[in-house]
Each structure stands twice: as C-alpha cells, then as structure tokens.
Short mmCIF file of C-alpha atoms and ligand atoms in Angstrom, two decimals:
data_model
loop_
_atom_site.label_atom_id
_atom_site.label_comp_id
_atom_site.label_asym_id
_atom_site.label_seq_id
_atom_site.Cartn_x
_atom_site.Cartn_y
_atom_site.Cartn_z
CA UNK R 487 -35.55 21.66 -4.08
CA UNK R 488 -33.80 20.01 -1.10
CA UNK R 489 -32.53 16.45 -1.46
CA UNK R 490 -32.34 13.64 1.11
CA UNK R 491 -30.45 10.39 0.58
CA UNK R 492 -31.62 7.27 2.40
CA UNK R 493 -29.00 4.53 2.75
CA UNK R 494 -30.89 1.30 3.43
CA UNK R 495 -34.47 1.28 2.20
CA UNK R 496 -36.07 -1.28 4.54
CA UNK R 497 -38.80 -0.69 7.14
CA UNK R 498 -37.25 2.49 8.53
CA UNK R 499 -35.50 3.77 5.40
CA UNK R 500 -38.81 3.41 3.52
CA UNK R 501 -40.57 5.44 6.21
CA UNK R 502 -37.92 8.19 6.05
CA UNK R 503 -38.20 8.25 2.25
CA UNK R 504 -41.98 8.76 2.51
CA UNK R 505 -41.65 11.47 5.20
CA UNK R 506 -39.20 13.54 3.11
CA UNK R 507 -40.93 12.96 -0.25
CA UNK R 508 -44.41 13.92 0.95
CA UNK R 509 -42.94 17.08 2.44
CA UNK R 510 -41.59 18.14 -0.94
CA UNK R 511 -37.98 16.84 -0.79
CA UNK R 512 -36.33 14.89 -3.59
CA UNK R 513 -35.26 11.51 -2.25
CA UNK R 514 -32.51 9.15 -3.46
CA UNK R 515 -32.61 5.65 -1.97
CA UNK R 516 -29.54 3.39 -1.98
CA UNK R 517 -30.16 -0.29 -1.24
CA UNK R 518 -28.66 -3.41 -2.83
CA UNK R 519 -31.95 -5.33 -2.41
CA UNK R 520 -33.54 -5.75 -5.89
CA UNK R 521 -36.94 -5.70 -4.14
CA UNK R 522 -36.29 -2.28 -2.52
CA UNK R 523 -38.28 -0.39 -5.19
CA UNK R 524 -41.37 -2.58 -4.74
CA UNK R 525 -41.18 -2.44 -0.94
CA UNK R 526 -40.76 1.34 -0.83
CA UNK R 527 -43.58 1.71 -3.36
CA UNK R 528 -45.89 -0.15 -0.97
CA UNK R 529 -44.79 1.91 2.04
CA UNK R 530 -45.30 5.09 0.00
CA UNK R 531 -48.81 4.03 -1.00
CA UNK R 532 -49.68 3.64 2.69
CA UNK R 533 -48.01 6.97 3.54
CA UNK R 534 -49.91 8.81 0.78
CA UNK R 535 -53.27 7.65 2.19
CA UNK R 536 -52.41 8.53 5.80
CA UNK R 537 -49.97 11.45 6.26
CA UNK R 538 -52.01 14.10 4.37
CA UNK R 539 -55.04 13.06 6.44
CA UNK R 540 -53.44 14.60 9.54
CA UNK R 541 -53.62 18.07 8.02
CA UNK R 542 -56.34 20.55 7.09
CA UNK R 543 -53.95 22.15 4.60
CA UNK R 544 -52.28 20.55 1.58
CA UNK R 545 -48.71 19.31 1.99
CA UNK R 546 -46.17 20.62 -0.56
CA UNK R 547 -46.06 18.96 -4.00
CA UNK R 548 -44.27 15.60 -3.73
CA UNK R 549 -40.54 15.50 -4.54
CA UNK R 550 -38.87 13.11 -6.99
CA UNK R 551 -37.86 9.58 -5.93
CA UNK R 552 -34.85 7.75 -7.39
CA UNK R 553 -33.18 4.39 -6.65
CA UNK R 554 -29.44 3.74 -6.69
CA UNK R 555 -27.06 0.90 -5.97
CA UNK R 556 -24.07 3.28 -5.99
CA UNK R 557 -23.88 5.07 -2.62
CA UNK R 558 -21.77 8.02 -3.89
CA UNK R 559 -24.30 8.69 -6.67
CA UNK R 560 -27.21 8.59 -4.18
CA UNK R 561 -25.73 11.07 -1.68
CA UNK R 562 -24.50 13.58 -4.30
CA UNK R 563 -25.96 17.03 -3.53
CA UNK R 564 -27.91 15.74 -0.50
CA UNK R 565 -28.59 18.10 2.39
CA UNK R 566 -29.53 15.16 4.65
CA UNK R 567 -28.22 11.58 4.49
CA UNK R 568 -29.99 9.04 6.68
CA UNK R 569 -28.16 5.78 7.32
CA UNK R 570 -30.80 3.06 7.89
CA UNK R 571 -28.91 -0.19 7.32
CA UNK R 572 -29.40 -3.18 9.68
CA UNK R 573 -28.41 -2.78 13.32
CA UNK R 574 -24.85 -4.14 13.36
CA UNK R 575 -21.94 -1.92 14.32
CA UNK R 576 -19.65 -3.62 11.81
CA UNK R 577 -21.98 -2.70 8.90
CA UNK R 578 -22.53 0.86 10.14
CA UNK R 579 -18.73 1.23 10.41
CA UNK R 580 -18.47 0.38 6.69
CA UNK R 581 -21.37 2.54 5.52
CA UNK R 582 -20.82 5.76 7.52
CA UNK R 583 -17.26 6.44 6.25
CA UNK R 584 -18.45 5.77 2.68
CA UNK R 585 -21.23 8.35 3.17
CA UNK R 586 -18.87 10.91 4.68
CA UNK R 587 -16.37 10.50 1.83
CA UNK R 588 -19.03 11.19 -0.79
CA UNK R 589 -21.18 13.89 0.76
CA UNK R 590 -20.67 17.66 1.06
CA UNK R 591 -19.21 19.02 4.34
CA UNK R 592 -22.47 20.77 5.32
CA UNK R 593 -24.74 17.78 4.90
CA UNK R 594 -26.28 16.26 8.01
CA UNK R 595 -25.46 12.57 8.40
CA UNK R 596 -28.08 10.91 10.61
CA UNK R 597 -28.13 7.31 11.77
CA UNK R 598 -31.42 5.55 12.52
CA UNK R 599 -29.71 3.29 15.05
CA UNK R 600 -32.02 2.10 17.81
CA UNK R 601 -29.26 1.64 20.33
CA UNK R 602 -25.69 2.57 19.35
CA UNK R 603 -24.17 5.72 20.81
CA UNK R 604 -22.56 8.38 18.57
CA UNK R 605 -19.15 7.60 20.14
CA UNK R 606 -19.55 3.97 18.97
CA UNK R 607 -20.85 4.88 15.50
CA UNK R 608 -18.10 7.44 14.92
CA UNK R 609 -15.22 5.33 16.28
CA UNK R 610 -13.53 5.57 12.87
CA UNK R 611 -13.64 9.38 12.83
CA UNK R 612 -16.98 10.02 11.13
CA UNK R 613 -19.32 12.88 12.16
CA UNK R 614 -22.74 11.20 12.20
CA UNK R 615 -25.40 12.04 14.74
CA UNK R 616 -28.04 9.63 15.94
CA UNK R 617 -31.43 10.55 14.45
CA UNK R 618 -33.57 7.75 15.85
CA UNK R 619 -37.15 7.69 14.48
CA UNK R 620 -40.21 5.58 15.29
CA UNK R 621 -42.19 3.29 13.06
CA UNK R 622 -44.11 4.45 11.01
CA UNK R 623 -41.64 7.27 10.40
CA UNK R 624 -44.09 9.07 8.07
CA UNK R 625 -46.70 9.44 10.85
CA UNK R 626 -44.96 9.45 14.24
CA UNK R 627 -43.20 12.75 14.95
CA UNK R 628 -40.49 11.75 17.47
CA UNK R 629 -36.82 11.69 16.41
CA UNK R 630 -34.24 11.30 19.19
CA UNK R 631 -31.15 13.34 18.33
CA UNK R 632 -27.86 12.43 19.99
CA UNK R 633 -24.43 13.88 19.29
CA UNK R 634 -22.74 17.20 18.54
CA UNK R 635 -25.10 19.93 19.85
CA UNK R 636 -24.63 22.32 16.89
CA UNK R 637 -25.31 19.58 14.35
CA UNK R 638 -28.29 18.41 16.39
CA UNK R 639 -29.64 22.00 16.43
CA UNK R 640 -29.35 22.24 12.62
CA UNK R 641 -30.92 18.81 12.27
CA UNK R 642 -33.78 19.80 14.57
CA UNK R 643 -34.64 22.75 12.33
CA UNK R 644 -34.83 20.51 9.27
CA UNK R 645 -36.89 17.88 11.08
CA UNK R 646 -39.43 20.48 12.26
CA UNK R 647 -39.78 21.53 8.62
CA UNK R 648 -40.95 18.02 7.71
CA UNK R 649 -43.40 17.86 10.61
CA UNK R 650 -41.28 15.91 13.11
CA UNK R 651 -40.52 16.43 16.80
CA UNK R 652 -36.78 16.42 17.50
CA UNK R 653 -35.87 15.50 21.08
CA UNK R 654 -32.25 16.27 21.95
CA UNK R 655 -30.91 13.56 24.26
CA UNK R 656 -28.59 15.36 26.70
CA UNK R 657 -26.15 12.50 27.31
CA UNK R 658 -25.36 9.58 25.06
CA UNK R 659 -26.57 6.28 26.45
CA UNK R 660 -27.25 2.84 24.95
CA UNK R 661 -30.72 2.79 23.35
CA UNK R 662 -31.28 6.54 23.95
CA UNK R 663 -34.50 7.31 25.92
CA UNK R 664 -37.56 5.74 24.37
CA UNK R 665 -36.06 2.37 23.48
CA UNK R 666 -34.85 1.93 27.06
CA UNK R 667 -38.47 2.31 28.17
CA UNK R 668 -39.76 0.04 25.41
CA UNK R 669 -37.13 -2.60 26.18
CA UNK R 670 -38.17 -2.66 29.82
CA UNK R 671 -41.80 -3.32 28.89
CA UNK R 672 -40.81 -5.82 26.21
CA UNK R 673 -38.57 -7.80 28.58
CA UNK R 674 -41.34 -7.99 31.19
CA UNK R 675 -43.83 -9.06 28.49
CA UNK R 676 -41.51 -11.86 27.33
CA UNK R 677 -41.36 -13.19 30.89
CA UNK R 678 -45.15 -13.12 31.20
CA UNK R 679 -45.51 -15.20 28.01
CA UNK R 680 -42.63 -17.54 28.85
CA UNK R 681 -44.02 -18.18 32.35
CA UNK R 682 -47.49 -18.87 30.92
CA UNK R 683 -49.06 -15.92 32.77
CA UNK R 684 -50.46 -14.27 29.65
CA UNK R 685 -50.64 -14.70 25.87
CA UNK R 686 -49.33 -12.12 23.41
CA UNK R 687 -52.94 -11.10 22.77
CA UNK R 688 -53.74 -10.66 26.48
CA UNK R 689 -50.66 -8.50 26.92
CA UNK R 690 -51.67 -6.35 23.95
CA UNK R 691 -55.19 -5.97 25.39
CA UNK R 692 -53.75 -4.83 28.72
CA UNK R 693 -51.89 -2.06 26.87
CA UNK R 694 -54.48 -0.91 24.34
CA UNK R 695 -57.44 -0.99 26.72
CA UNK R 696 -55.77 1.27 29.26
CA UNK R 697 -52.34 2.76 29.62
CA UNK R 698 -51.55 2.87 25.89
CA UNK R 699 -54.33 5.43 25.50
CA UNK R 700 -53.10 7.41 28.51
CA UNK R 701 -49.49 7.47 27.33
CA UNK R 702 -50.34 8.86 23.89
CA UNK R 703 -51.71 12.04 25.35
CA UNK R 704 -49.87 12.64 28.65
CA UNK R 705 -46.92 10.31 28.82
CA UNK R 706 -45.86 8.70 32.10
CA UNK R 707 -45.20 11.43 34.67
CA UNK R 708 -48.15 13.70 33.93
CA UNK R 709 -50.41 10.63 34.03
CA UNK R 710 -49.01 9.56 37.41
CA UNK R 711 -49.31 13.09 38.80
CA UNK R 712 -53.07 12.80 38.27
CA UNK R 713 -53.02 9.30 39.77
CA UNK R 714 -51.74 10.86 43.01
CA UNK R 715 -55.10 12.60 43.39
CA UNK R 716 -55.24 16.11 44.81
CA UNK R 717 -51.95 15.56 46.63
CA UNK R 718 -50.31 14.98 43.23
CA UNK R 719 -46.90 13.48 42.54
CA UNK R 720 -45.57 13.38 46.11
CA UNK R 721 -48.51 11.27 47.23
CA UNK R 722 -48.19 9.03 44.19
CA UNK R 723 -44.49 8.45 44.90
CA UNK R 724 -45.15 7.73 48.59
CA UNK R 725 -47.86 5.21 47.74
CA UNK R 726 -46.32 3.35 44.81
CA UNK R 727 -42.57 3.99 45.16
CA UNK R 728 -42.04 1.18 47.68
CA UNK R 729 -43.65 -1.28 45.24
CA UNK R 730 -40.56 -0.98 43.07
CA UNK R 731 -38.64 -3.07 45.56
CA UNK R 732 -41.42 -5.67 45.86
CA UNK R 733 -41.13 -8.69 43.57
CA UNK R 734 -43.31 -7.07 40.90
CA UNK R 735 -40.76 -6.92 38.15
CA UNK R 736 -38.07 -8.99 36.51
CA UNK R 737 -36.75 -5.98 34.64
CA UNK R 738 -33.09 -6.69 35.25
CA UNK R 739 -33.25 -10.26 34.01
CA UNK R 740 -33.56 -11.24 30.38
CA UNK R 741 -35.28 -14.54 29.59
CA UNK R 742 -33.02 -16.89 27.68
CA UNK R 743 -33.54 -16.02 24.00
CA UNK R 744 -33.73 -19.56 22.62
CA UNK R 745 -35.77 -21.23 19.83
CA UNK R 746 -38.42 -22.36 22.30
CA UNK R 747 -39.14 -18.77 23.36
CA UNK R 748 -39.11 -17.47 19.78
CA UNK R 749 -41.49 -20.26 18.67
CA UNK R 750 -43.81 -19.65 21.62
CA UNK R 751 -44.07 -15.91 20.91
CA UNK R 752 -44.28 -16.34 17.11
CA UNK R 753 -47.01 -19.00 17.28
CA UNK R 754 -49.13 -16.89 19.65
CA UNK R 755 -48.56 -13.85 17.44
CA UNK R 756 -49.65 -15.89 14.35
CA UNK R 757 -52.81 -16.99 16.16
CA UNK R 758 -53.48 -13.39 17.18
CA UNK R 759 -52.77 -11.52 13.93
CA UNK R 760 -51.85 -14.03 11.20
CA UNK R 761 -55.16 -13.50 9.38
CA UNK R 762 -53.93 -10.06 8.24
CA UNK R 763 -50.94 -9.35 5.99
CA UNK R 764 -48.26 -6.92 7.23
CA UNK R 765 -49.51 -4.25 4.76
CA UNK R 766 -53.10 -4.72 6.03
CA UNK R 767 -51.87 -4.39 9.62
CA UNK R 768 -49.93 -1.27 8.62
CA UNK R 769 -53.07 0.29 7.12
CA UNK R 770 -55.08 -0.56 10.24
CA UNK R 771 -52.33 0.93 12.43
CA UNK R 772 -52.05 4.04 10.22
CA UNK R 773 -55.81 4.72 10.21
CA UNK R 774 -55.89 4.39 14.01
CA UNK R 775 -52.80 6.57 14.46
CA UNK R 776 -54.27 9.27 12.19
CA UNK R 777 -57.55 9.19 14.13
CA UNK R 778 -55.74 9.48 17.48
CA UNK R 779 -53.40 12.27 16.37
CA UNK R 780 -56.34 14.15 14.87
CA UNK R 781 -58.15 13.84 18.20
CA UNK R 782 -55.08 15.30 19.94
CA UNK R 783 -54.98 18.29 17.55
CA UNK R 784 -57.88 19.96 19.35
CA UNK R 785 -56.09 20.30 22.69
CA UNK R 786 -52.66 20.54 21.06
CA UNK R 787 -51.49 17.62 23.23
CA UNK R 788 -48.52 15.48 22.20
CA UNK R 789 -48.33 14.62 18.52
CA UNK R 790 -51.47 16.70 17.85
CA UNK R 791 -49.58 19.85 18.84
CA UNK R 792 -46.73 18.96 16.48
CA UNK R 793 -49.12 18.57 13.55
CA UNK R 794 -50.80 21.89 14.35
CA UNK R 795 -47.47 23.73 14.52
CA UNK R 796 -46.31 22.19 11.24
CA UNK R 797 -49.62 22.98 9.56
CA UNK R 798 -49.22 26.65 10.55
CA UNK R 799 -46.16 26.81 8.27
CA UNK R 800 -47.82 25.15 5.26
CA UNK R 801 -48.65 27.55 2.45
CA UNK R 802 -52.25 28.67 2.28
CA UNK R 803 -54.05 31.39 0.41
CA UNK R 804 -53.53 32.56 -3.17
CA UNK R 805 -56.20 33.05 -5.82
CA UNK R 806 -58.05 30.94 -8.36
CA UNK R 807 -60.04 32.67 -11.13
CA UNK R 808 -59.72 35.97 -9.28
CA UNK R 809 -61.24 34.60 -6.07
CA UNK R 810 -59.42 33.95 -2.79
CA UNK R 811 -58.48 30.34 -2.04
CA UNK R 812 -59.91 29.60 1.41
CA UNK R 813 -59.14 25.85 1.57
CA UNK R 814 -56.34 23.85 -0.07
CA UNK R 815 -56.13 20.37 1.39
CA UNK R 816 -55.98 16.68 0.58
CA UNK R 817 -59.03 14.46 1.05
CA UNK R 818 -58.53 12.03 3.97
CA UNK R 819 -59.78 8.45 3.66
CA UNK R 820 -62.10 9.17 6.60
CA UNK R 821 -64.03 11.55 4.30
CA UNK R 822 -64.84 8.75 1.85
CA UNK R 823 -67.68 6.25 2.03
CA UNK R 824 -68.90 2.87 0.76
CA UNK R 825 -69.25 4.36 -2.75
CA UNK R 826 -65.49 4.96 -2.85
CA UNK R 827 -65.68 8.76 -2.99
CA UNK R 828 -65.99 11.78 -0.69
CA UNK R 829 -69.19 11.52 1.28
CA UNK R 830 -71.77 14.31 0.96
CA UNK R 831 -71.27 15.56 4.53
CA UNK R 832 -67.65 16.46 3.85
CA UNK R 833 -68.50 18.75 0.90
CA UNK R 834 -70.23 20.84 3.54
CA UNK R 835 -67.33 20.38 5.96
CA UNK R 836 -64.91 21.75 3.36
CA UNK R 837 -67.23 24.72 2.80
CA UNK R 838 -67.53 25.26 6.54
CA UNK R 839 -63.72 25.36 6.89
CA UNK R 840 -63.70 27.86 3.97
CA UNK R 841 -66.21 30.03 5.83
CA UNK R 842 -64.02 29.95 8.96
CA UNK R 843 -61.01 30.98 6.89
CA UNK R 844 -62.98 33.78 5.22
CA UNK R 845 -64.13 35.01 8.62
CA UNK R 846 -60.45 35.26 9.62
CA UNK R 847 -59.75 37.19 6.43
CA UNK R 848 -62.32 39.87 7.32
CA UNK R 849 -61.12 40.11 10.92
CA UNK R 850 -63.82 37.90 12.47
CA UNK R 851 -61.01 35.70 13.78
CA UNK R 852 -60.42 33.81 17.05
CA UNK R 853 -59.76 37.06 18.98
CA UNK R 854 -62.96 38.60 17.61
CA UNK R 855 -64.94 35.50 18.63
CA UNK R 856 -63.29 35.58 22.07
CA UNK R 857 -64.50 39.20 22.36
CA UNK R 858 -68.08 37.87 22.13
CA UNK R 859 -68.98 38.35 18.46
CA UNK R 860 -69.27 35.88 15.63
CA UNK R 861 -71.27 34.71 12.62
CA UNK R 862 -73.86 31.92 12.73
CA UNK R 863 -74.82 29.97 9.58
CA UNK R 864 -78.57 30.04 8.95
CA UNK R 865 -78.85 28.43 5.50
CA UNK R 866 -76.75 26.27 3.15
CA UNK R 867 -77.39 25.08 -0.38
CA UNK R 868 -75.01 22.39 -1.66
CA UNK R 869 -74.85 21.36 -5.33
CA UNK R 870 -72.94 18.08 -5.84
CA UNK R 871 -71.42 18.24 -9.33
CA UNK R 872 -68.59 15.72 -9.37
CA UNK R 873 -66.89 12.98 -7.33
CA UNK R 874 -63.76 13.57 -5.26
CA UNK R 875 -61.47 10.73 -4.15
CA UNK R 876 -59.20 9.99 -1.17
CA UNK R 877 -55.83 11.73 -1.35
CA UNK R 878 -57.00 14.17 -4.06
CA UNK R 879 -56.10 17.83 -3.58
CA UNK R 880 -59.23 19.90 -3.05
CA UNK R 881 -59.30 23.69 -3.43
CA UNK R 882 -62.12 25.97 -2.29
CA UNK R 883 -62.62 29.55 -3.50
CA UNK R 884 -64.97 31.98 -1.79
CA UNK R 885 -67.02 34.73 -3.39
CA UNK R 886 -69.07 37.28 -1.45
CA UNK R 887 -72.57 37.49 -2.94
CA UNK R 888 -74.04 39.92 -0.41
CA UNK R 889 -72.82 41.91 2.59
CA UNK R 890 -75.62 43.96 4.10
CA UNK R 891 -75.80 44.86 7.79
CA UNK R 892 -75.81 41.60 9.75
CA UNK R 893 -75.93 39.46 6.58
CA UNK R 894 -73.01 37.73 4.90
CA UNK R 895 -73.84 35.58 1.87
CA UNK R 896 -70.98 33.48 0.51
CA UNK R 897 -70.59 31.28 -2.56
CA UNK R 898 -67.94 28.57 -2.15
CA UNK R 899 -66.72 26.61 -5.18
CA UNK R 900 -65.02 23.25 -4.49
CA UNK R 901 -62.43 22.46 -7.19
CA UNK R 902 -60.97 19.03 -7.88
CA UNK R 903 -57.28 18.46 -8.55
CA UNK R 904 -57.99 18.39 -12.33
CA UNK R 905 -59.72 21.79 -12.04
CA UNK R 906 -63.23 20.44 -12.51
CA UNK R 907 -65.91 21.91 -10.29
CA UNK R 908 -66.91 19.32 -7.68
CA UNK R 909 -69.54 21.37 -5.86
CA UNK R 910 -70.84 24.78 -4.99
CA UNK R 911 -72.05 25.71 -1.52
CA UNK R 912 -74.08 28.86 -1.06
CA UNK R 913 -74.23 29.88 2.56
CA UNK R 914 -76.01 32.62 4.46
CA UNK R 915 -74.61 33.78 7.79
CA UNK R 916 -75.88 36.31 10.32
CA UNK R 917 -73.65 38.28 12.64
CA UNK R 918 -74.43 37.32 16.26
CA UNK R 919 -73.69 38.65 19.72
CA UNK R 920 -72.43 35.62 21.65
CA UNK R 921 -73.57 37.06 25.00
CA UNK R 922 -77.22 37.73 24.07
CA UNK R 923 -77.25 34.98 21.37
CA UNK R 924 -79.12 37.49 19.17
CA UNK R 925 -78.18 38.91 15.79
CA UNK R 926 -76.22 42.15 15.88
CA UNK R 927 -74.22 44.43 13.60
CA UNK R 928 -70.55 43.55 13.09
CA UNK R 929 -67.78 45.84 14.34
CA UNK R 930 -67.00 48.60 11.79
CA UNK R 931 -63.63 47.10 10.78
CA UNK R 932 -65.28 43.77 9.96
CA UNK R 933 -68.04 45.51 7.98
CA UNK R 934 -65.42 47.51 6.07
CA UNK R 935 -63.37 44.41 5.18
CA UNK R 936 -66.46 42.42 4.18
CA UNK R 937 -67.98 45.15 2.02
CA UNK R 938 -64.58 45.64 0.37
CA UNK R 939 -64.57 41.97 -0.71
CA UNK R 940 -68.24 42.25 -1.80
CA UNK R 941 -67.45 45.25 -4.03
CA UNK R 942 -64.55 43.38 -5.66
CA UNK R 943 -66.71 40.29 -6.28
CA UNK R 944 -69.92 42.07 -7.37
CA UNK R 945 -69.29 41.96 -11.10
CA UNK R 946 -68.06 38.34 -11.12
CA UNK R 947 -70.34 35.55 -12.38
CA UNK R 948 -71.89 33.21 -9.82
CA UNK R 949 -73.46 30.51 -11.98
CA UNK R 950 -75.58 28.21 -9.89
CA UNK R 951 -76.13 30.62 -7.02
CA UNK R 952 -79.74 31.23 -6.03
CA UNK R 953 -80.97 27.84 -7.30
CA UNK R 954 -83.73 25.96 -5.56
CA UNK R 955 -83.70 22.22 -4.84
CA UNK R 956 -85.02 20.30 -7.84
CA UNK R 957 -84.21 22.98 -10.41
CA UNK R 958 -82.72 21.47 -13.61
CA UNK R 959 -78.95 21.06 -13.24
CA UNK R 960 -77.01 23.33 -15.61
CA UNK R 961 -73.80 22.09 -17.29
CA UNK R 962 -70.98 22.19 -14.72
CA UNK R 963 -68.59 25.14 -14.82
CA UNK R 964 -65.14 24.29 -16.11
CA UNK R 965 -62.05 26.39 -16.53
N1 NAI J 2040 -37.64 -1.57 12.54
C1 NAI J 2040 -37.83 -0.70 13.54
O1 NAI J 2040 -38.84 -0.73 14.26
C2 NAI J 2040 -36.82 0.37 13.79
C3 NAI J 2040 -35.52 0.29 13.34
N2 NAI J 2040 -34.64 1.31 13.57
C4 NAI J 2040 -33.25 1.24 13.10
O2 NAI J 2040 -33.23 1.46 11.69
C5 NAI J 2040 -32.16 0.74 11.09
C6 NAI J 2040 -32.73 -0.13 9.98
O3 NAI J 2040 -33.65 -1.03 10.52
P1 NAI J 2040 -34.84 -1.66 9.65
O4 NAI J 2040 -35.31 -0.70 8.64
O5 NAI J 2040 -35.79 -2.22 10.63
O6 NAI J 2040 -34.08 -2.83 8.91
P2 NAI J 2040 -34.51 -3.59 7.55
O7 NAI J 2040 -33.85 -4.90 7.61
O8 NAI J 2040 -35.98 -3.51 7.34
O9 NAI J 2040 -33.83 -2.69 6.42
C7 NAI J 2040 -32.45 -2.57 6.22
C8 NAI J 2040 -32.20 -2.31 4.75
O10 NAI J 2040 -30.82 -2.01 4.57
C9 NAI J 2040 -30.40 -2.60 3.35
N3 NAI J 2040 -28.96 -2.71 3.38
C10 NAI J 2040 -28.20 -3.70 3.90
N4 NAI J 2040 -26.90 -3.41 3.69
C11 NAI J 2040 -26.84 -2.24 3.03
C12 NAI J 2040 -25.78 -1.42 2.54
N5 NAI J 2040 -24.50 -1.77 2.70
N6 NAI J 2040 -26.10 -0.27 1.89
C13 NAI J 2040 -27.39 0.10 1.72
N7 NAI J 2040 -28.42 -0.64 2.17
C14 NAI J 2040 -28.16 -1.79 2.83
C15 NAI J 2040 -31.15 -3.92 3.31
O11 NAI J 2040 -31.23 -4.41 1.98
C16 NAI J 2040 -32.51 -3.52 3.86
O12 NAI J 2040 -33.41 -3.12 2.84
C17 NAI J 2040 -31.49 -0.04 12.23
O13 NAI J 2040 -30.37 0.68 12.68
C18 NAI J 2040 -32.57 -0.11 13.30
O14 NAI J 2040 -32.05 -0.20 14.60
C19 NAI J 2040 -35.03 2.48 14.17
C20 NAI J 2040 -36.32 2.63 14.62
C21 NAI J 2040 -37.30 1.57 14.53
C1 LIG J 2041 -37.57 -2.49 18.21
N1 LIG J 2041 -36.80 -1.24 17.98
C2 LIG J 2041 -35.77 -1.17 18.99
C3 LIG J 2041 -36.19 -1.35 16.66
C4 LIG J 2041 -37.79 -0.16 18.06
C5 LIG J 2041 -37.30 1.23 17.81
O1 LIG J 2041 -36.13 1.51 17.68
C6 LIG J 2041 -38.30 2.33 17.79
C7 LIG J 2041 -39.74 1.97 17.48
O2 LIG J 2041 -40.23 2.33 16.41
O3 LIG J 2041 -40.39 1.36 18.32
#
C-alpha cells in the first residue's frame, strides 16, 4: 500500500488527503490544529459522496487515515509528501527542510503553493516541486507541476494514478498559469464592486450564466476560435485585439486593499450566500461539479476525458458465486430519491450497464456495433428485493439463461456491499442489423462466445427467473 503524508490539513491539505485516501493510499496528516481531525472528517464525508459518483466503476478500497503532530513520524515511509501549510514563504522555509530531513530520498515533495516559484521555495537547498491543485482537490483534476523535469515526470505518473491531470509548467513564474488568469479576473471584479458597477452576486451571475460554462468544456482559445466565425482565430484577433488597448480593463492596477473594500465585499457576499453554511455550499458545489464532469465524459472533453482515462485503469471483472462480475461501482447520490435510497430506475440502469459489459465480453463491443450489428433489449423483468444507499458498493453478476439464434436471455443479480441480493433483472435481447433495423443472426464468433457462456451457466440455479408480475415473492437469495 502506498503512503502519502499531508503537512497542513486545512482546506487544501484536507482535499489532498481525500483524493489519496479514496484512491486507495494510506494517508498521514500532520497539523498542529486540534480541530484538524474534525475538519478533515467533514471534508472526507463530502468527498465520499461526490468523487465515486464520477465513475461507473468502483474506486479502490479506501486507505488508512492517521493524524500526527510530529512531522517526522507522519512522513516516515511516505512515497509522496504534500506541503499544504499557509501561504507564507517564511513558514514554507521552515517546513520544507524538516520534511526533507525526515523523508526517504526517492519520495516526491510537493508544495501546494498558489504563487511561489520553486527557486523561492528551495532557497535553502531543498528539492521540492510545486504541485499546485485546485479546490476541491478531490474532484478537480488539474495540478500544475513546476520544477525539476524528472521529478515532475515521476510526479505526473503518480497523479494520473489518482485520477488527476498534471500540467507541467515550462518556466517558473509567480502564480504559475491558472492563478495568473484567476487573479486578473479577480482584480477586475474587485474594481467593479468598489466602483459600484456591480454587486458580488451580479458578477457571479455574469460568470455562471455564460462564460463559466464555456470555459469548463473548451477553455479560452478554443472558445474564441469559434467566436471568430468561419474565419476562425485570425478574424477574432483582428476584431477584438484592438479592444485590449481601449479603456476596458484595469488589470494592471490593484484597488487599495483596505478595511472598507474588505467590508464591502464581505457584506455583499453575506447577503448573497450567508444563508448557507460553508459545508452546505461545498455540497452544492460538489453536486454541480459532478454533474458537469459527468456531462463532459460523453465527449471526453476537459475533466470528463480525465475521468474516463482514469476509469479505464480501475479494476473490473472477477467472479462472484461462479458468475462473471459485469458491474462493480459505487452508488452516486444522483441515483437516490426522496425515500433516501436508490431509485427504481437505477436498478435497471445498473443492469443495462451490465448488459453492455456482457456484450463486450462476447465480442459485441464498440467495434462490432460500429460494423452495423448489435443487440436490442425487448423485455425486462426487475425484482426489487432490498434497498441500496448512496456511496454503497454495488456488484452485478450476469448469467446466461438462453442463447438461441438471435436470442440472448440474461439474468443479472444486483448485490449489495453486505452481499445481500438487492435485485434481479431478467432481460431478453434480440440481435439486430443496424442498417435494416431488423433482427438478424449474430456473427459466428459472437454466437460461439455466447453459447460457450450459456453452456457454463446451464446447470447453475436461477431462482426468481421466469416469474410473472404479482407472483408471490420467494425468500431473497443470500450467500
Ligand atoms: N485555499 C485555496 O483555494 C488554495 C490554496 N492553495 C495553497 O495551499 C496551501 C494551504 O492553503 P489552505 O489550505 O487554503 O490554508 P488553510 O489555512 O486552510 O490550512 C493550512 C493548515 O496548515 C496548518 N499548519 C500551519 N502551520 C503548520 C505547520 N508548521 N505544520 C503543519 N501544519 C501547519 C494549519 O493549522 C492549517 O490547518 C497554501 O500554500 C495555498 O496557497 C492552493 C490551491 C487553492
Ligand atoms: C485563491 N487561490 C490563489 C488560493 C486559488 C488557487 O490557488 C487555486 C484555486 O483553487 O482556485
């Protein structure tokens, strides 16, 4: 089991702890704050309800979490140490040498710093790289890596393994890439509030109703390329480039950061969002972020592509009671309803994903479908036997009941985390020619694979298959 040590368990350290833990790493947190355990517990609770919801496969079993006040004890045996103490160079200059003195020579030492350059961080001879993440660290994939290229390459490999997107910054610069952009927007927004042009809420509306949505899926330059119309980027530059020298922006000036400005911004922010606690706001943000990233999975754009690539490396398959496991995933909160459990539609969704997986297993995969052949479902029978709750691991096994000519009859069992049977779904599919939209015989290799599975499953029990709606419910199967 790999171990990560997080030095400083605040907003960002807590997010790193959750990211590593939920990807199967053991995590040691070092923070002098006696409240660190409670705070990280709350961040973890939010991470547990959101991160697994990005995936259609289960994440690895969670690692072990420990808390330490002694830094040397925390970093012992760690493969990755992430410094996440407050943003003062003086403090980082005390903490980084202490980490380096206590950690093995091969361990990566990353700093979460939002703005300091590696040459500043390492002024006292340390070997840290910048590994700058984004809040919430457990959901957003980007980590800006700055520093020694070999160390950054090793770090990138590890970060991909926990579902993140490492971006190597070619040249060190204050505030790296993303924070320079964010600072520019933030400075302009402060002027707009200070000058009474807009409230904090109006500024947020101008972002979330328009360019915030665009940025999440195409960023800045690809978006502007489209804005140039058919003539593309050159036309866009010709049209809007000159505006940069008009008095549109105050980007170079910083408004005086005095109490009056802080009070103005804070009071407007209280009026806008003060009715929700920070944890409630985090849950709202997390649910929205999960929904947006899941939407991006389909096209593989941006963060959706990162999740898909990471998911491809998550273990799937195996057997349960002699039957192939066709789904192993965690139940997202979006699958639950007002009764506080998984809604009926998603029992069928899980079975449908199991059917897709089984089709791949017999060679009726994406390439086969692209060649113009597939299976269509013509009948389903769902038996709801037990509740399933958000976050719970759900496993589906698939048994072939019949495989004759165009027909494929499957019996999916949905197992809860405690190995109780949650549902069975019996499903009948017919092989179909996608050009004529009529039923047809499968290709010989698909028939051979399917009948092979059918022969292996023929002698196995299938209690509950063949029932009609309204038939008395038999006692649920248990292991
Ligand atoms: N908050 C944000 O949005 C982001 C912050 N960062 C960076 O992450 C770092 C941490 O920032 P936050 O988490 O926001 O700060 P924070 O104030 O929430 O957390 C800092 C934590 O460090 C602990 N700490 C202080 N001295 C320590 C020491 N000597 N040893 C161990 N722990 C110590 C504090 O008790 C506190 O829990 C900063 O470098 C910041 O620039 C990076 C990305 C985003
Ligand atoms: C405000 N901030 C500079 C600490 C922000 C970041 O560093 C990244 C983020 O999460 O926005």
